[in-house]
Every structure is written in C-alpha cells, then in structure tokens.
Tab-separated table of C-alpha atoms and ligand atoms in Angstrom:
chain	number	residue	atom	x	y	z
A	2	MET	CA	0.000	0.000	0.000
A	3	LYS	CA	1.259	3.475	-0.807
A	4	GLU	CA	0.574	5.499	2.325
A	5	LYS	CA	-0.646	9.052	1.906
A	6	VAL	CA	1.484	11.420	3.942
A	7	LEU	CA	0.440	14.701	5.537
A	8	MET	CA	3.177	17.151	6.553
A	9	ILE	CA	1.993	19.609	9.208
A	10	GLY	CA	4.361	22.558	9.731
A	11	LEU	CA	6.332	24.113	6.913
A	12	GLY	CA	8.941	26.141	8.731
A	13	ALA	CA	12.649	25.900	7.900
A	14	MET	CA	12.682	22.173	8.690
A	15	GLY	CA	9.173	21.053	7.696
A	16	SER	CA	9.463	22.643	4.220
A	17	VAL	CA	12.607	20.631	3.509
A	18	LEU	CA	11.003	17.416	4.804
A	19	ALA	CA	7.961	17.924	2.577
A	20	ARG	CA	10.134	18.720	-0.464
A	21	LEU	CA	12.226	15.562	0.004
A	22	LEU	CA	9.073	13.421	0.188
A	23	VAL	CA	7.570	14.998	-2.942
A	24	GLU	CA	10.860	14.602	-4.831
A	25	LYS	CA	10.926	10.890	-3.948
A	26	GLY	CA	7.460	10.424	-5.425
A	27	LYS	CA	5.468	10.212	-2.178
A	28	LYS	CA	1.831	11.265	-2.237
A	29	VAL	CA	2.141	14.294	0.038
A	30	THR	CA	-0.371	16.799	1.376
A	31	VAL	CA	0.928	19.852	3.196
A	32	TRP	CA	-0.624	22.036	5.874
A	33	ASN	CA	0.782	25.146	7.545
A	34	ARG	CA	-0.698	27.931	9.668
A	35	SER	CA	0.530	30.560	7.183
A	36	GLU	CA	-0.723	29.421	3.823
A	37	GLU	CA	1.988	31.172	1.759
A	38	LYS	CA	4.577	28.572	2.862
A	39	THR	CA	2.538	25.882	1.091
A	40	LEU	CA	2.977	27.573	-2.326
A	41	PRO	CA	6.509	26.350	-3.274
A	42	LEU	CA	5.491	22.795	-2.325
A	43	ARG	CA	2.235	22.913	-4.269
A	44	ALA	CA	4.320	24.139	-7.229
A	45	ILE	CA	6.318	20.884	-7.190
A	46	GLY	CA	3.303	18.607	-6.790
A	47	ALA	CA	2.208	18.529	-3.134
A	48	ALA	CA	-1.527	18.645	-2.465
A	49	TYR	CA	-2.952	21.261	-0.104
A	50	THR	CA	-6.008	21.044	2.116
A	51	PRO	CA	-6.670	24.283	4.041
A	52	ASP	CA	-8.856	22.531	6.647
A	53	ILE	CA	-6.502	20.629	8.970
A	54	GLN	CA	-9.261	18.234	10.059
A	55	GLU	CA	-9.955	17.227	6.440
A	56	ALA	CA	-6.228	16.925	5.800
A	57	VAL	CA	-5.752	14.533	8.739
A	58	THR	CA	-8.822	12.473	7.792
A	59	ALA	CA	-7.620	12.002	4.202
A	60	ASN	CA	-4.095	10.805	5.056
A	61	ASP	CA	-2.468	7.773	6.687
A	62	ILE	CA	0.856	9.036	8.056
A	63	ILE	CA	0.774	12.405	9.808
A	64	LEU	CA	4.231	14.004	10.144
A	65	ILE	CA	4.417	17.034	12.418
A	66	CYS	CA	7.201	19.603	12.575
A	67	VAL	CA	5.993	22.742	14.337
A	68	GLN	CA	7.446	24.852	17.146
A	69	ASP	CA	6.590	22.499	20.015
A	70	TYR	CA	4.275	19.875	21.519
A	71	ALA	CA	1.773	22.339	22.987
A	72	ILE	CA	1.132	23.742	19.498
A	73	THR	CA	0.773	20.187	18.147
A	74	GLU	CA	-1.856	19.399	20.812
A	75	GLU	CA	-3.680	22.615	19.992
A	76	LEU	CA	-3.653	21.987	16.233
A	77	LEU	CA	-4.944	18.410	16.516
A	78	GLN	CA	-7.465	19.095	19.291
A	79	GLY	CA	-10.821	17.435	18.608
A	80	ILE	CA	-9.632	15.730	15.395
A	81	SER	CA	-10.106	11.958	15.126
A	82	LEU	CA	-6.743	10.169	15.016
A	83	LYS	CA	-8.188	6.649	14.874
A	84	GLY	CA	-6.014	4.415	12.691
A	85	LYS	CA	-3.516	7.188	11.903
A	86	THR	CA	0.228	6.898	12.285
A	87	VAL	CA	1.397	10.112	13.917
A	88	VAL	CA	5.107	10.984	13.886
A	89	GLN	CA	6.116	13.964	16.000
A	90	LEU	CA	9.302	15.561	14.648
A	91	SER	CA	9.139	18.785	16.685
A	92	THR	CA	11.668	19.066	19.490
A	93	GLY	CA	10.593	18.378	23.076
A	94	THR	CA	11.476	16.661	26.344
A	95	PRO	CA	10.984	12.960	27.168
A	96	GLN	CA	8.013	13.971	29.334
A	97	ASP	CA	6.441	15.847	26.383
A	98	ALA	CA	6.799	12.633	24.369
A	99	ARG	CA	5.282	10.430	27.075
A	100	LEU	CA	2.277	12.725	27.505
A	101	MET	CA	1.696	12.968	23.757
A	102	ALA	CA	2.056	9.200	23.323
A	103	ALA	CA	-0.551	8.609	26.052
A	104	SER	CA	-2.951	11.209	24.706
A	105	PHE	CA	-2.697	10.242	20.997
A	106	SER	CA	-2.752	6.478	21.698
A	107	ALA	CA	-5.950	6.968	23.711
A	108	ARG	CA	-7.388	8.638	20.596
A	109	GLY	CA	-6.536	5.573	18.478
A	110	ALA	CA	-3.306	6.692	16.817
A	111	GLY	CA	-0.035	4.778	16.532
A	112	TYR	CA	2.394	7.331	17.974
A	113	LEU	CA	6.066	7.608	17.149
A	114	ASP	CA	8.259	10.288	18.679
A	115	GLY	CA	11.120	11.578	16.563
A	116	ALA	CA	14.112	13.824	17.103
A	117	ILE	CA	16.109	15.193	14.183
A	118	LEU	CA	19.788	15.724	14.928
A	119	ALA	CA	20.579	17.788	11.827
A	120	THR	CA	19.895	21.126	10.163
A	121	PRO	CA	17.539	21.510	7.176
A	122	SER	CA	20.400	21.499	4.642
A	123	GLN	CA	21.728	18.226	6.123
A	124	MET	CA	18.434	16.364	5.637
A	125	GLY	CA	17.934	13.567	3.130
A	126	THR	CA	21.462	12.133	3.104
A	127	GLY	CA	22.262	8.470	3.619
A	128	HIS	CA	23.462	9.134	7.168
A	129	THR	CA	21.306	12.060	8.460
A	130	PRO	CA	20.561	11.040	12.086
A	131	ILE	CA	16.947	10.838	13.261
A	132	PHE	CA	16.149	9.149	16.584
A	133	LEU	CA	12.746	7.468	16.902
A	134	SER	CA	10.889	5.774	19.733
A	135	GLY	CA	7.349	4.671	20.462
A	136	ASN	CA	4.760	2.349	18.989
A	137	LYS	CA	6.389	-0.528	17.072
A	138	THR	CA	3.615	-0.747	14.469
A	139	ALA	CA	3.843	2.987	13.822
A	140	TRP	CA	7.591	2.542	13.282
A	141	ALA	CA	7.041	-0.324	10.818
A	142	THR	CA	4.407	1.709	8.950
A	143	SER	CA	6.464	4.884	8.665
A	144	GLU	CA	10.037	3.557	8.329
A	145	ASP	CA	10.210	3.757	4.511
A	146	THR	CA	8.817	7.295	4.512
A	147	LEU	CA	11.158	8.429	7.285
A	148	ARG	CA	14.184	6.903	5.518
A	149	ILE	CA	13.693	9.483	2.743
A	150	LEU	CA	14.232	12.227	5.339
A	151	GLY	CA	17.416	10.728	6.754
A	152	GLY	CA	19.261	7.454	6.231
A	153	GLY	CA	20.633	7.394	9.781
A	154	LEU	CA	17.365	6.319	11.426
A	155	VAL	CA	17.756	4.821	14.886
A	156	TYR	CA	14.663	3.140	16.384
A	157	LEU	CA	15.158	3.060	20.153
A	158	GLY	CA	12.231	0.883	21.177
A	159	GLU	CA	8.762	1.435	22.553
A	160	ALA	CA	9.472	3.850	25.443
A	161	PRO	CA	8.323	7.130	23.826
A	162	GLY	CA	10.768	9.358	25.743
A	163	ALA	CA	13.927	7.685	24.423
A	164	ALA	CA	14.281	9.654	21.171
A	165	SER	CA	14.198	13.053	22.841
A	166	ALA	CA	16.491	11.857	25.667
A	167	TRP	CA	19.057	10.803	23.025
A	168	ASP	CA	18.579	14.082	21.194
A	169	ILE	CA	19.004	16.342	24.222
A	170	ALA	CA	21.956	14.329	25.564
A	171	ALA	CA	23.655	14.590	22.163
A	172	LEU	CA	22.951	18.343	22.046
A	173	SER	CA	24.337	18.696	25.578
A	174	SER	CA	27.574	17.010	24.469
A	175	MET	CA	27.780	19.030	21.252
A	176	PHE	CA	26.997	22.473	22.654
A	177	GLY	CA	29.081	21.787	25.774
A	178	MET	CA	32.059	21.299	23.477
A	179	MET	CA	31.050	24.315	21.376
A	180	ILE	CA	30.985	26.594	24.448
A	181	GLY	CA	34.401	25.271	25.456
A	182	PHE	CA	35.642	25.949	21.938
A	183	LEU	CA	34.322	29.539	21.941
A	184	ASN	CA	36.073	30.118	25.259
A	185	GLY	CA	39.302	28.784	23.749
A	186	ALA	CA	38.794	30.881	20.609
A	187	ARG	CA	38.544	34.048	22.722
A	188	LEU	CA	41.763	33.031	24.479
A	189	PHE	CA	43.425	32.601	21.037
A	190	GLU	CA	42.196	36.022	19.934
A	191	SER	CA	43.494	37.654	23.102
A	192	GLU	CA	46.938	36.167	22.390
A	193	GLY	CA	46.887	37.358	18.756
A	194	LEU	CA	46.554	33.805	17.405
A	195	GLN	CA	44.372	32.665	14.486
A	196	VAL	CA	41.074	31.073	15.580
A	197	ALA	CA	41.058	29.027	12.340
A	198	ASP	CA	44.191	27.251	13.572
A	199	LEU	CA	42.369	26.197	16.749
A	200	GLY	CA	39.535	24.841	14.566
A	201	ASN	CA	42.029	22.753	12.560
A	202	MET	CA	43.729	21.487	15.694
A	203	ILE	CA	40.412	20.351	17.179
A	204	LEU	CA	39.522	18.620	13.912
A	205	ASN	CA	42.806	16.710	14.039
A	206	ILE	CA	42.339	15.566	17.643
A	207	ALA	CA	38.585	14.863	17.272
A	208	PRO	CA	39.015	11.051	17.279
A	209	VAL	CA	41.021	11.284	20.532
A	210	LEU	CA	38.333	13.486	22.104
A	211	GLY	CA	35.672	11.000	20.990
A	212	GLN	CA	37.630	8.128	22.546
A	213	MET	CA	37.983	10.070	25.841
A	214	ILE	CA	34.199	10.557	25.975
A	215	LYS	CA	33.604	6.883	25.239
A	216	ASP	CA	36.112	5.772	27.916
A	217	THR	CA	34.448	8.055	30.481
A	218	ALA	CA	31.022	6.660	29.532
A	219	ASP	CA	32.338	3.110	30.024
A	220	ASP	CA	33.836	4.087	33.410
A	221	ILE	CA	30.465	5.478	34.545
A	222	GLN	CA	28.575	2.426	33.293
A	223	GLN	CA	30.956	0.121	35.200
A	224	GLU	CA	31.216	2.430	38.251
A	225	LYS	CA	34.985	2.546	37.634
A	226	TYR	CA	36.477	5.597	39.337
A	227	ASP	CA	39.851	4.517	40.769
A	228	SER	CA	43.402	4.311	39.317
A	229	PRO	CA	43.227	7.486	37.202
A	230	GLN	CA	45.847	8.354	34.571
A	231	SER	CA	44.895	11.963	35.158
A	232	SER	CA	43.279	12.585	38.527
A	233	LEU	CA	40.382	14.930	39.226
A	234	ASP	CA	42.834	17.134	41.203
A	235	ILE	CA	45.080	17.445	38.129
A	236	CYS	CA	42.110	18.189	35.821
A	237	ALA	CA	40.734	20.760	38.308
A	238	GLY	CA	44.040	22.628	38.110
A	239	THR	CA	43.219	23.444	34.453
A	240	PHE	CA	40.341	25.614	35.563
A	241	ASP	CA	42.294	27.386	38.290
A	242	LEU	CA	44.773	28.323	35.533
A	243	MET	CA	41.953	29.361	33.221
A	244	VAL	CA	40.405	31.652	35.850
A	245	ARG	CA	43.823	33.288	36.405
A	246	LEU	CA	44.405	33.611	32.642
A	247	SER	CA	40.946	35.224	32.264
A	248	ALA	CA	41.959	37.899	34.778
A	249	GLU	CA	45.388	38.406	33.161
A	250	ASN	CA	43.967	38.726	29.606
A	251	LYS	CA	40.743	40.491	30.717
A	252	LEU	CA	38.506	37.710	29.383
A	253	ASP	CA	35.010	36.641	30.447
A	254	ALA	CA	35.626	34.053	33.205
A	255	GLY	CA	32.088	32.566	33.241
A	256	PHE	CA	32.985	29.278	31.572
A	257	ALA	CA	36.156	28.782	33.629
A	258	ARG	CA	34.337	29.544	36.911
A	259	PHE	CA	31.460	27.198	36.094
A	260	ALA	CA	33.855	24.297	35.442
A	261	GLN	CA	36.025	25.240	38.446
A	262	GLN	CA	33.079	25.013	40.872
A	263	LEU	CA	31.993	21.681	39.391
A	264	PHE	CA	35.448	20.183	39.901
A	265	ARG	CA	35.685	21.767	43.338
A	266	LYS	CA	32.491	19.993	44.408
A	267	GLY	CA	34.072	16.706	43.295
A	268	GLN	CA	37.225	17.469	45.291
A	269	GLU	CA	35.198	18.464	48.374
A	270	ALA	CA	33.353	15.143	48.149
A	271	GLY	CA	36.739	13.391	48.374
A	272	TYR	CA	37.126	12.327	44.726
A	273	GLY	CA	40.354	14.274	44.049
A	274	GLN	CA	42.440	11.153	43.461
A	275	GLN	CA	39.786	9.453	41.317
A	276	ARG	CA	39.056	9.524	37.577
A	277	ILE	CA	37.103	12.361	35.959
A	278	SER	CA	34.170	9.921	35.721
A	279	ALA	CA	33.809	10.396	39.516
A	280	LEU	CA	32.201	13.794	38.827
A	281	MET	CA	29.118	11.795	37.887
A	282	LYS	CA	28.729	10.904	41.567
A	283	THR	CA	28.682	14.636	42.388
A	284	LEU	CA	26.100	15.307	39.666
A	285	ARG	CA	23.900	12.493	40.990
B	21	NAP	N1	15.781	24.053	12.011
B	21	NAP	C1	16.554	23.109	12.524
B	21	NAP	O1	17.782	23.063	12.314
B	21	NAP	C2	15.935	21.995	13.364
B	21	NAP	C3	16.694	20.848	13.637
B	21	NAP	C4	16.132	19.828	14.388
B	21	NAP	C5	14.864	19.968	14.900
B	21	NAP	N2	14.152	21.100	14.643
B	21	NAP	C6	12.820	21.226	15.252
B	21	NAP	O2	11.809	21.322	14.267
B	21	NAP	C7	10.745	22.140	14.754
B	21	NAP	C8	10.477	23.235	13.712
B	21	NAP	O3	11.687	23.966	13.546
B	21	NAP	P1	11.867	24.991	12.331
B	21	NAP	O4	13.319	25.283	12.264
B	21	NAP	O5	11.136	24.515	11.135
B	21	NAP	O6	11.111	26.261	12.963
B	21	NAP	P2	10.466	27.493	12.208
B	21	NAP	O7	11.098	27.744	10.897
B	21	NAP	O8	10.403	28.598	13.209
B	21	NAP	O9	8.957	26.982	11.917
B	21	NAP	C9	8.054	26.836	12.971
B	21	NAP	C10	6.818	26.138	12.463
B	21	NAP	O10	5.871	26.066	13.536
B	21	NAP	C11	4.662	26.704	13.126
B	21	NAP	N3	4.022	27.358	14.253
B	21	NAP	C12	4.585	28.140	15.207
B	21	NAP	N4	3.657	28.584	16.079
B	21	NAP	C13	2.470	28.066	15.648
B	21	NAP	C14	1.129	28.148	16.122
B	21	NAP	N5	0.827	28.847	17.253
B	21	NAP	N6	0.176	27.500	15.445
B	21	NAP	C15	0.476	26.787	14.334
B	21	NAP	N7	1.710	26.653	13.817
B	21	NAP	C16	2.705	27.290	14.491
B	21	NAP	C17	5.106	27.712	12.097
B	21	NAP	O11	4.000	28.116	11.323
B	21	NAP	P3	4.051	29.525	10.517
B	21	NAP	O12	4.843	29.246	9.277
B	21	NAP	O13	2.628	29.843	10.280
B	21	NAP	O14	4.723	30.517	11.432
B	21	NAP	C18	6.117	26.870	11.322
B	21	NAP	O15	5.491	25.947	10.486
B	21	NAP	C19	11.192	22.689	16.112
B	21	NAP	O16	10.653	21.934	17.157
B	21	NAP	C20	12.696	22.540	16.045
B	21	NAP	O17	13.297	22.420	17.325
B	21	NAP	C21	14.643	22.112	13.878
C-alpha cells in the first residue's frame, strides 16, 4: 500500500522534509498555519487542504514539525486520530513525548516520537541522524517514509521518551564542546593567534576526544572511578589556571568559573584522586 502522507508545519525544517518526500514520489499533502509557505510545495506537486481536520482524515501518516508539543496538541485538538500513524518531529522533552504518546494512543493513533539531529540542509542524506521511539507498528508503517528524510534512522524501542532523551543528551555534548571551543577561541584572539588554527587542531584531535568521551562513559557504566591516569585534582588545576588567565587577559571568566566550581564539588566530596568519571557521583 502506498501510504498518503500529511506534513503539518512548513517552517525551515518542515518545508525541507515535505520537499524531500515529494521529490521521492510520495503522495504528500501539506498544511501550515501561514498558507503562503505551502505555495513552493504545491508548485512541485504537493496537495494542499486548508482545513486541517480534512487533511488529517484524508491521510495515513501524519508528520508534524511545528514549534513544540503544545502547538501540536492545539492543532490536533478534537480531530479523530483513529487508525492514523502520527510521527512527531518537533523538538521536546521525554516527558512531552510520554504525555503525547498517552494522549494520541488513547485517541486511536499509533504514535512515534522523533528527534532530528541535523539542520535543514543536512536532511535527506544516507546518514542524516533521526532518533525514533514509540509504537512498534507505527515505526514499521512509517520507516520507509522516514528513511527518505534521513538514512541514519535509529529506532530506540517502545518507550516514547527515548528519542528526545538521546537528542538532548547529544545536544548537551555538542553544545558543551562548542561553548568550550568559543572560550578557547577568545583566548586565542586575546593572544593574537588565528582562531582558524584552533579549529584545525580540534579537527585533528577529534578522534582522541571522541575516545575520551567513550572511555568516560564506560567508566560510569561500570562504576569505575579509581586508578586514574589523570586525577580529578590534576584536571581541576586546568580551571584554576583558566580563571587566572581570564583575569590576566581580561577575558570573560564565566565558563572557567562554572567548570572550576563543578570540579571543586568533586574534590570536596573526596574524589580528588579518582578519575574524571567520579564527577558523575557529584552530579547524581
Ligand atoms: N531548524 C533546525 O535546524 C531543526 C533541527 C532539528 C529539529 N528542529 C525542530 O523542528 C521544529 C520546527 O523547527 P523549524 O526550524 O522549522 O522552525 P520554524 O522555521 O520557526 O517553523 C516553525 C513552524 O511552527 C509553526 N508554528 C509556530 N507557532 C504556531 C502556532 N501557534 N500554530 C500553528 N503553527 C505554528 C510555524 O508556522 P508559521 O509558518 O505559520 O509561522 C512553522 O510551520 C522545532 O521543534 C525545532 O526544534 C529544527
């Protein structure tokens, strides 16, 4: 059966998703609050139904990519979802996903929660990552359609909150590193060095950084904190230096102070001679 797909939400991301589906020959209907965003998609062959209730009724797979979950609830309020496969691709928390899964399942839908870990221009490649979790039948029904949007689909099982937990944890890792990089870039600038050189250096050591993260994850999983190669006390010293350097070079010390207090808490808890993974005990 060739499922009919409805794309709700044609912002920066939703427009690209709809275009990819149309280009791959899917039977696509689009809906957006502001009608003008439907025009480029109608020009390439998407159908348009101005009444959202009619649009939902006439389609099998309902993809949603709007601002957030509250808007999704509002848009679909009072509309029958019986027999529909609903895939939420807007960003939210695991709790948002759980509540939506409960509410839409009670209304007869197969609910799949999705989290896109890419920008609009990165969509549609063989490895674009999209995390998915929720109803197994909804996953089976929508997998082929979703694969057009990104080849790096990861189905994480039936617990609806898993996809957004993976997404937010990945974003935490990525932006955490980005903030550290920006802090380092400002340091470079203040020393008259080229920021582009720091970018190249980080690219070269990226596999080592990745391995360090993986090793720390394994330590935490196995509760392995002793026999460090580089103790928490030694690592903490980095941030004492960074705070001093910030004063010397008149730099914003916010990042250095944040990390310094985190390490200090670990030291105060008696983990100074343990691995960096011991900070997890402080966070817990
Ligand atoms: N852009 C990215 O790189 C990216 C990456 C991963 C995930 N996401 C997620 O994808 C979702 C959409 O992002 P985007 O970049 O496409 O955002 P966007 O360009 O700002 O588009 C927002 C969409 O939400 C709709 N919307 C907002 N308020 C609404 C309301 N009260 N009622 C009905 N529709 C409403 C907008 O409709 P109008 O056109 O009428 O304003 C538009 O379709 C977000 O949850 C975002 O976190 C985005």
